[in-house]
Coordinates of C-alpha atoms in Angstrom, one line a residue:
M394 CA 21.5 21.6 65.0
S395 CA 20.5 18.5 66.8
A396 CA 19.9 15.2 64.8
T397 CA 16.8 13.1 64.7
V398 CA 18.1 9.6 65.7
I399 CA 16.4 6.7 64.0
P400 CA 17.0 3.5 66.0
P401 CA 17.6 0.1 64.3
S402 CA 14.1 -1.0 65.3
V403 CA 12.7 1.8 63.1
H404 CA 15.0 2.0 60.2
G405 CA 15.4 -1.7 59.7
I406 CA 18.9 -1.8 58.3
E407 CA 20.5 -5.1 59.3
E408 CA 24.3 -4.7 59.8
H409 CA 25.1 -8.2 58.5
R410 CA 23.8 -7.1 55.2
L411 CA 26.1 -4.2 55.0
N412 CA 29.5 -4.4 53.2
S413 CA 32.1 -5.9 55.5
G414 CA 34.9 -3.7 54.0
A415 CA 32.9 -0.5 54.8
I416 CA 32.3 -1.8 58.4
S417 CA 36.0 -2.5 58.7
I418 CA 36.9 1.0 57.7
M419 CA 34.5 2.6 60.1
E420 CA 35.8 0.4 62.9
Q421 CA 39.4 1.4 62.2
L422 CA 38.6 5.1 62.1
N423 CA 36.7 4.7 65.4
T424 CA 39.6 2.9 67.0
A425 CA 41.9 5.8 65.9
G426 CA 39.6 8.2 67.7
Y427 CA 37.6 9.5 64.8
D428 CA 33.8 9.6 64.0
A429 CA 32.8 7.6 61.0
Y430 CA 29.5 7.1 59.3
L431 CA 28.1 5.2 56.3
V432 CA 26.5 7.8 54.1
G433 CA 24.9 8.3 50.7
G434 CA 23.7 5.5 48.5
G435 CA 24.7 2.8 51.0
V436 CA 22.1 4.1 53.4
R437 CA 19.5 5.5 50.9
D438 CA 19.1 2.4 48.9
F439 CA 18.6 0.1 51.8
L440 CA 15.9 2.4 53.2
L441 CA 14.1 2.5 49.8
G442 CA 14.2 -1.3 49.5
K443 CA 17.1 -1.5 47.0
I444 CA 20.4 -3.3 47.1
P445 CA 23.2 -0.7 47.4
K446 CA 26.2 -0.8 45.1
D447 CA 28.3 1.9 46.8
F448 CA 29.2 2.1 50.4
D449 CA 30.8 5.5 51.1
I450 CA 32.1 6.7 54.5
A451 CA 32.2 10.2 55.9
T452 CA 34.5 11.1 58.8
N453 CA 36.0 14.0 60.8
A454 CA 39.5 12.7 59.9
T455 CA 41.2 14.8 57.3
P456 CA 42.4 13.1 54.0
E457 CA 46.0 13.1 55.4
Q458 CA 44.9 11.5 58.6
V459 CA 42.9 8.9 56.8
T460 CA 46.0 7.9 54.7
D461 CA 48.0 7.7 57.9
I462 CA 45.6 5.0 59.2
F463 CA 45.2 2.9 56.1
R464 CA 48.2 1.6 54.2
R465 CA 46.4 1.0 51.0
A466 CA 44.9 4.5 50.6
R467 CA 45.5 7.5 48.4
I468 CA 44.1 11.1 48.1
V469 CA 42.3 11.8 44.8
G470 CA 40.8 14.9 43.3
R471 CA 41.5 18.6 43.7
R472 CA 38.1 20.2 43.3
F473 CA 36.7 17.8 45.9
Q474 CA 39.3 15.8 47.8
I475 CA 38.4 12.2 48.8
V476 CA 40.4 9.3 49.8
H477 CA 40.3 5.9 48.1
V478 CA 40.7 3.1 50.6
R479 CA 41.3 -0.4 49.3
V480 CA 40.0 -3.4 51.3
G481 CA 40.7 -6.7 49.4
P482 CA 39.7 -6.1 45.8
E483 CA 37.2 -3.3 46.7
V484 CA 37.8 0.4 46.7
F485 CA 35.8 2.7 49.1
E486 CA 35.4 6.4 49.1
V487 CA 36.2 8.1 52.4
T488 CA 35.3 11.8 52.6
T489 CA 36.0 14.4 55.3
F490 CA 33.0 16.3 56.7
R491 CA 32.6 19.6 54.8
A492 CA 31.4 23.0 55.9
G493 CA 29.7 25.7 53.9
H494 CA 32.0 27.8 51.7
E495 CA 30.3 31.0 52.6
G496 CA 32.7 33.4 54.3
H497 CA 35.7 31.4 53.3
K498 CA 38.2 32.8 50.8
G499 CA 41.3 31.3 49.4
S500 CA 42.4 28.2 47.7
D501 CA 40.1 25.8 49.6
A502 CA 36.8 27.2 48.4
I503 CA 36.6 28.8 44.9
Q504 CA 33.6 29.8 42.8
N505 CA 33.5 30.9 39.2
E506 CA 31.4 33.7 37.8
A507 CA 28.4 31.4 37.2
G508 CA 28.4 30.5 40.9
M509 CA 29.8 27.0 40.3
L510 CA 32.1 25.7 43.0
T511 CA 35.4 24.8 41.3
R512 CA 37.0 23.8 44.6
D513 CA 35.3 22.8 47.8
N514 CA 37.6 21.6 50.6
I515 CA 36.5 23.3 53.8
W516 CA 36.3 20.9 56.6
G517 CA 33.5 20.9 59.1
S518 CA 31.3 19.0 61.4
V519 CA 28.9 16.2 60.6
E520 CA 26.0 18.7 60.9
E521 CA 27.6 21.0 58.5
D522 CA 28.4 18.2 56.2
A523 CA 24.8 17.1 56.1
K524 CA 23.7 20.6 54.9
R525 CA 26.4 20.5 52.1
R526 CA 25.1 17.3 50.6
D527 CA 22.9 17.5 47.5
F528 CA 19.6 15.8 48.3
T529 CA 18.1 14.9 51.7
L530 CA 18.1 11.2 50.9
N531 CA 21.9 11.3 50.6
A532 CA 22.2 13.0 54.0
L533 CA 21.4 10.1 56.2
Y534 CA 24.3 8.9 58.4
Y535 CA 24.5 5.3 59.7
N536 CA 26.6 5.0 62.8
H537 CA 28.2 1.6 63.2
K538 CA 28.8 2.2 67.0
D539 CA 25.1 2.4 68.0
R540 CA 23.7 1.2 64.6
S541 CA 21.4 4.2 64.5
V542 CA 20.7 6.5 61.5
Y543 CA 21.3 10.2 62.1
D544 CA 19.1 12.7 60.2
F545 CA 20.0 16.5 60.3
V546 CA 17.9 17.7 57.4
G547 CA 14.5 16.1 57.6
A548 CA 15.5 13.3 55.4
W549 CA 13.6 10.6 57.2
E550 CA 10.2 12.1 56.3
D551 CA 11.3 12.2 52.7
V552 CA 12.3 8.5 52.9
K553 CA 8.9 7.6 54.2
A554 CA 7.2 9.8 51.5
K555 CA 9.7 8.5 48.8
R556 CA 10.3 12.1 47.9
L557 CA 13.4 13.6 46.2
R558 CA 14.2 17.0 47.7
I559 CA 17.3 19.2 47.4
I560 CA 18.9 20.7 50.5
G561 CA 18.9 24.5 50.6
D562 CA 17.9 26.9 47.8
P563 CA 17.5 24.8 44.6
E564 CA 18.8 27.5 42.2
T565 CA 21.8 28.2 44.3
R566 CA 22.7 24.6 44.7
Y567 CA 22.3 23.9 41.0
R568 CA 24.6 26.8 40.3
E569 CA 27.2 25.5 42.7
D570 CA 27.3 22.2 40.8
P571 CA 25.1 21.8 37.8
V572 CA 25.7 18.0 37.8
R573 CA 23.2 17.9 40.7
M574 CA 20.4 18.3 38.0
L575 CA 21.7 15.2 36.4
R576 CA 21.8 13.4 39.7
A577 CA 18.1 14.4 40.3
I578 CA 17.2 12.8 36.9
R579 CA 19.3 9.7 37.7
F580 CA 17.6 9.1 41.1
M581 CA 14.1 9.6 39.4
G582 CA 15.0 7.2 36.7
K583 CA 16.2 4.4 39.0
L584 CA 14.3 4.8 42.3
P585 CA 10.5 4.9 43.0
L586 CA 10.5 8.6 43.8
T587 CA 8.5 11.7 43.2
I588 CA 10.3 15.0 43.0
D589 CA 9.7 17.9 45.3
E590 CA 8.2 20.8 43.2
K591 CA 10.8 23.3 44.4
T592 CA 13.5 20.9 43.4
E593 CA 12.0 20.2 40.0
L594 CA 11.0 23.7 38.7
P595 CA 14.4 25.3 38.3
I596 CA 15.9 22.3 36.4
I597 CA 14.3 23.2 33.0
D598 CA 15.4 26.9 33.2
H599 CA 19.0 26.1 34.4
G600 CA 20.0 23.3 32.0
H601 CA 22.4 25.7 30.2
L602 CA 24.6 25.6 33.4
L603 CA 25.8 22.2 32.3
S604 CA 28.0 24.1 29.8
E605 CA 30.1 25.1 32.8
V606 CA 30.9 21.5 33.5
S607 CA 34.0 19.9 32.0
S608 CA 33.1 17.8 28.9
S609 CA 35.1 14.9 30.3
R610 CA 33.1 14.9 33.5
L611 CA 29.9 14.9 31.5
F612 CA 31.0 11.9 29.6
D613 CA 31.2 10.0 32.9
E614 CA 27.9 11.4 34.0
V615 CA 26.2 10.2 30.9
L616 CA 27.4 6.7 31.5
K617 CA 26.0 6.8 35.1
L618 CA 22.7 8.0 33.7
L619 CA 22.3 5.6 30.8
Q620 CA 24.3 2.5 31.7
A621 CA 22.9 1.8 35.2
G622 CA 20.1 -0.4 34.1
H623 CA 17.4 2.3 33.8
G624 CA 18.6 4.1 30.7
A625 CA 15.4 4.1 28.7
D626 CA 13.4 5.8 31.4
T627 CA 16.3 8.1 32.3
F628 CA 16.6 9.2 28.6
E629 CA 13.0 10.3 28.5
L630 CA 13.5 12.3 31.7
L631 CA 16.6 13.9 30.3
W632 CA 14.6 14.9 27.2
E633 CA 11.6 16.1 29.2
F634 CA 13.8 18.4 31.4
G635 CA 15.8 19.7 28.4
L636 CA 19.2 18.3 29.6
F637 CA 19.8 15.9 26.8
Q638 CA 19.4 18.8 24.4
T639 CA 22.2 20.8 26.2
M640 CA 24.6 17.8 26.2
F641 CA 23.9 16.6 22.7
P642 CA 22.8 19.7 20.8
E643 CA 23.3 18.5 17.2
A644 CA 21.6 15.1 17.7
S645 CA 18.8 16.8 19.6
A646 CA 18.1 19.3 16.8
I647 CA 17.8 16.5 14.3
L648 CA 15.5 14.5 16.7
E649 CA 13.3 17.5 17.0
A650 CA 13.1 18.3 13.3
Q651 CA 12.7 14.6 12.1
Q652 CA 9.4 14.0 10.4
D653 CA 9.3 10.3 11.6
S654 CA 10.6 8.6 14.7
T655 CA 13.4 6.6 13.1
Y656 CA 16.3 8.0 15.1
W657 CA 14.3 8.3 18.3
D658 CA 13.2 4.6 18.0
L659 CA 16.9 3.6 17.4
I660 CA 18.0 5.3 20.6
E661 CA 15.2 4.0 22.7
Q662 CA 15.6 0.5 21.4
A663 CA 19.3 0.7 22.1
L664 CA 18.7 1.8 25.7
E665 CA 16.1 -0.9 26.3
N666 CA 18.6 -3.5 25.1
T667 CA 21.4 -1.9 27.3
D668 CA 19.1 -2.0 30.3
A669 CA 18.4 -5.7 29.7
R670 CA 22.1 -6.5 29.3
I671 CA 23.0 -4.7 32.6
Q672 CA 20.2 -6.3 34.5
S673 CA 21.4 -9.7 33.4
G674 CA 24.9 -8.9 34.6
R675 CA 26.5 -8.4 31.2
T676 CA 28.8 -5.5 30.2
V677 CA 28.1 -2.7 27.8
N678 CA 30.8 -0.8 25.8
P679 CA 30.4 3.0 26.2
A680 CA 31.4 3.3 22.5
F681 CA 28.2 1.6 21.4
L682 CA 26.0 3.8 23.5
Y683 CA 27.6 6.9 22.0
A684 CA 27.4 5.5 18.5
C685 CA 23.6 5.4 19.1
L686 CA 23.3 8.8 20.7
L687 CA 25.3 10.6 18.0
W688 CA 24.1 8.7 15.0
P689 CA 21.4 11.2 14.1
A690 CA 24.1 13.9 13.6
A691 CA 26.7 11.5 12.0
H692 CA 24.1 10.0 9.6
Q693 CA 22.8 13.4 8.4
R694 CA 26.3 14.6 7.8
F695 CA 27.1 11.4 5.9
K696 CA 24.1 11.9 3.6
Q697 CA 25.0 15.5 3.0
Y698 CA 28.6 14.5 1.9
L699 CA 27.1 11.8 -0.4
Q700 CA 24.9 14.4 -2.0
S701 CA 27.9 16.6 -2.6
G702 CA 29.6 13.8 -4.6
M703 CA 31.9 12.4 -2.0
E704 CA 32.8 8.7 -2.1
P705 CA 30.8 6.8 0.6
T706 CA 33.8 5.5 2.6
E707 CA 35.3 8.9 2.9
A708 CA 32.0 10.5 3.5
M709 CA 31.3 8.2 6.5
A710 CA 34.8 8.7 7.9
K711 CA 34.6 12.5 7.6
A712 CA 31.0 12.5 9.0
G713 CA 32.1 10.4 12.0
A714 CA 35.2 12.4 12.8
I715 CA 33.5 15.8 12.7
T716 CA 30.4 14.6 14.6
V717 CA 32.6 13.3 17.5
D718 CA 34.7 16.4 17.5
A719 CA 31.7 18.8 17.4
N720 CA 30.1 17.2 20.4
A721 CA 33.3 17.3 22.4
T722 CA 32.6 20.9 23.3
T723 CA 29.8 19.5 25.6
V724 CA 30.5 15.8 26.1
A725 CA 34.0 14.6 25.1
I726 CA 34.4 10.9 24.3
P727 CA 37.8 9.6 25.2
R728 CA 39.9 8.7 22.2
R729 CA 39.8 4.9 22.9
F730 CA 36.0 5.0 22.8
A731 CA 35.7 7.6 20.0
Q732 CA 37.7 5.4 17.6
V733 CA 35.4 2.4 18.3
T734 CA 32.3 4.6 17.8
R735 CA 33.5 5.7 14.4
E736 CA 34.5 2.1 13.4
I737 CA 30.9 1.0 14.2
W738 CA 29.6 3.6 11.9
E739 CA 32.2 2.9 9.2
M740 CA 31.4 -0.8 9.2
Q741 CA 27.8 -0.2 8.3
L742 CA 29.2 0.4 4.7
R743 CA 31.0 -3.0 4.7
L744 CA 28.2 -5.2 6.1
P745 CA 26.1 -5.1 2.8
N746 CA 29.0 -6.8 1.0
T747 CA 28.1 -10.5 1.7
Q748 CA 30.6 -12.2 -0.7
T749 CA 31.8 -15.1 1.3
R750 CA 35.5 -14.2 1.7
R751 CA 34.7 -10.7 2.7
A752 CA 32.0 -11.8 5.1
L753 CA 34.4 -14.2 6.9
S754 CA 36.9 -11.4 7.2
L755 CA 34.3 -9.2 8.8
L756 CA 33.4 -12.0 11.3
R757 CA 36.9 -11.9 12.5
N758 CA 36.9 -8.1 13.0
P759 CA 36.9 -7.2 16.7
R760 CA 34.2 -4.6 16.0
F761 CA 32.0 -7.0 14.1
R762 CA 29.5 -7.8 17.0
A763 CA 29.0 -4.1 17.9
A764 CA 28.5 -3.2 14.2
Y765 CA 26.1 -6.1 13.7
D766 CA 24.1 -5.1 16.7
F767 CA 24.0 -1.5 15.4
L768 CA 22.8 -2.9 12.0
L769 CA 19.9 -4.7 13.8
L770 CA 18.9 -1.5 15.5
R771 CA 18.8 0.4 12.2
E772 CA 16.5 -2.3 10.8
Q773 CA 14.2 -2.4 13.9
S774 CA 13.8 1.4 13.7
Q775 CA 13.0 1.1 10.0
E776 CA 15.9 3.4 9.0
I777 CA 16.8 0.6 6.5
D778 CA 14.9 -2.3 5.0
P779 CA 15.1 -5.6 6.9
G780 CA 16.9 -8.6 5.5
L781 CA 20.6 -7.9 5.9
G782 CA 20.5 -8.4 9.6
R783 CA 18.9 -11.8 9.1
W784 CA 21.6 -12.8 6.6
W785 CA 24.3 -12.0 9.0
T786 CA 22.5 -13.9 11.8
D787 CA 22.3 -17.0 9.6
F788 CA 25.9 -16.6 8.4
Q789 CA 27.2 -16.6 12.0
V790 CA 25.2 -19.8 12.7
E791 CA 26.7 -21.4 9.7
N792 CA 30.2 -20.4 10.7
P793 CA 30.3 -21.1 14.5
D794 CA 34.0 -21.5 14.6
V795 CA 34.8 -18.1 13.1
K796 CA 35.2 -15.7 16.0
P797 CA 36.3 -12.0 16.2
E798 CA 40.0 -11.7 16.8
R799 CA 41.0 -10.1 19.9
E800 CA 43.2 -7.0 20.0
I801 CA 46.3 -8.2 21.6
H802 CA 48.7 -5.3 21.0
T803 CA 50.3 -3.9 24.2
R804 CA 50.5 -0.1 24.5
E805 CA 54.1 -0.3 23.3
E806 CA 53.4 -2.7 20.4
R807 CA 50.1 -1.1 19.2
P808 CA 50.7 0.4 15.8
R809 CA 50.2 4.1 15.5
K810 CA 47.4 4.7 13.0
R811 CA 47.3 8.2 11.7
R812 CA 43.7 9.1 10.9
R813 CA 42.9 11.6 8.4
Q814 CA 42.1 15.0 9.8
Y815 CA 38.9 16.7 8.4
R816 CA 38.0 20.4 8.4
K817 CA 34.5 21.2 9.5

């Protein structure tokens, strides 16, 4: 298949605006006799008027050949082998051109019974690689040697129309990798795109395929979706297409059954706040995001345990532990974040105690700020009456020298805290 070649005078990408590290990698691959292209978001975002964050390179060099060229490089992944090449402080992904897996049997291309590719390491040509990519907008190849963009799948027309279109048969491609449905939502949430009808229609009917994806991988995908500066819009799209319900079944059931919009408002406000933080260059702790997303399930469990006569502290600890564990079948929160999520919830019971000595002790707690922010969200969503948040705001102003203590334990020094195990 011949490529449509878009010259610099048409595509408008100015090379001096590209990442110098990515250009250096392409030059070294070219010098070694290999083809190399900038591909994916590094090309797509420029053409759509956005500033790219990622600059990925595709080449006909195999992973082993790439590591022979670059001293600071290592092969990562088994399902989809890539090479991480470090240039200065930055790490770039270098992938080898891939071919279709059809007709290939053996350890390099494996599908499970649902049609999902569990391994995809069949090397091919740049033309074959373009067909293997998910969306046309991600299949534009920038050639540093002639500074042209190469299009093998009709992507240039989609760029001009600002249209999101999957490559190949949508249902087959979603079965091969269900995360492609999440990527479609992510692009729609962050870019000014309309989605092609054939790309859109199968998503609602195939959301259940996400259950084939590892729960740890979905944890990372949720962060990409909701912590990229467009979380509020993306959340609404996830809900509209039924994908949030697949990943967070308990919380979703409560959101759907709730008579008022309390929990919904809390999540939306949290995501709007998160978007503002990210767009202003500040960081966001994933534990806080998950504390908000799972709060409907944790809070309902907490209230049930209280009604059964359980003491509040134990009720919250048990509700938190079981909620996090229950959702791990779909989205597994790493232990280091899950513990913080539970502590944010548990501190909601301590914040109402405003006796001065206890209040000062809470101010020094490393989790105070997150718990305080969560309290404000509960007030803003009208889950609880206002007032306590204002008290804590004033108390911080009155005690400006009291700061949260940092956790300074090293891995070896950190005390092992055995948490109580709860039965479901």
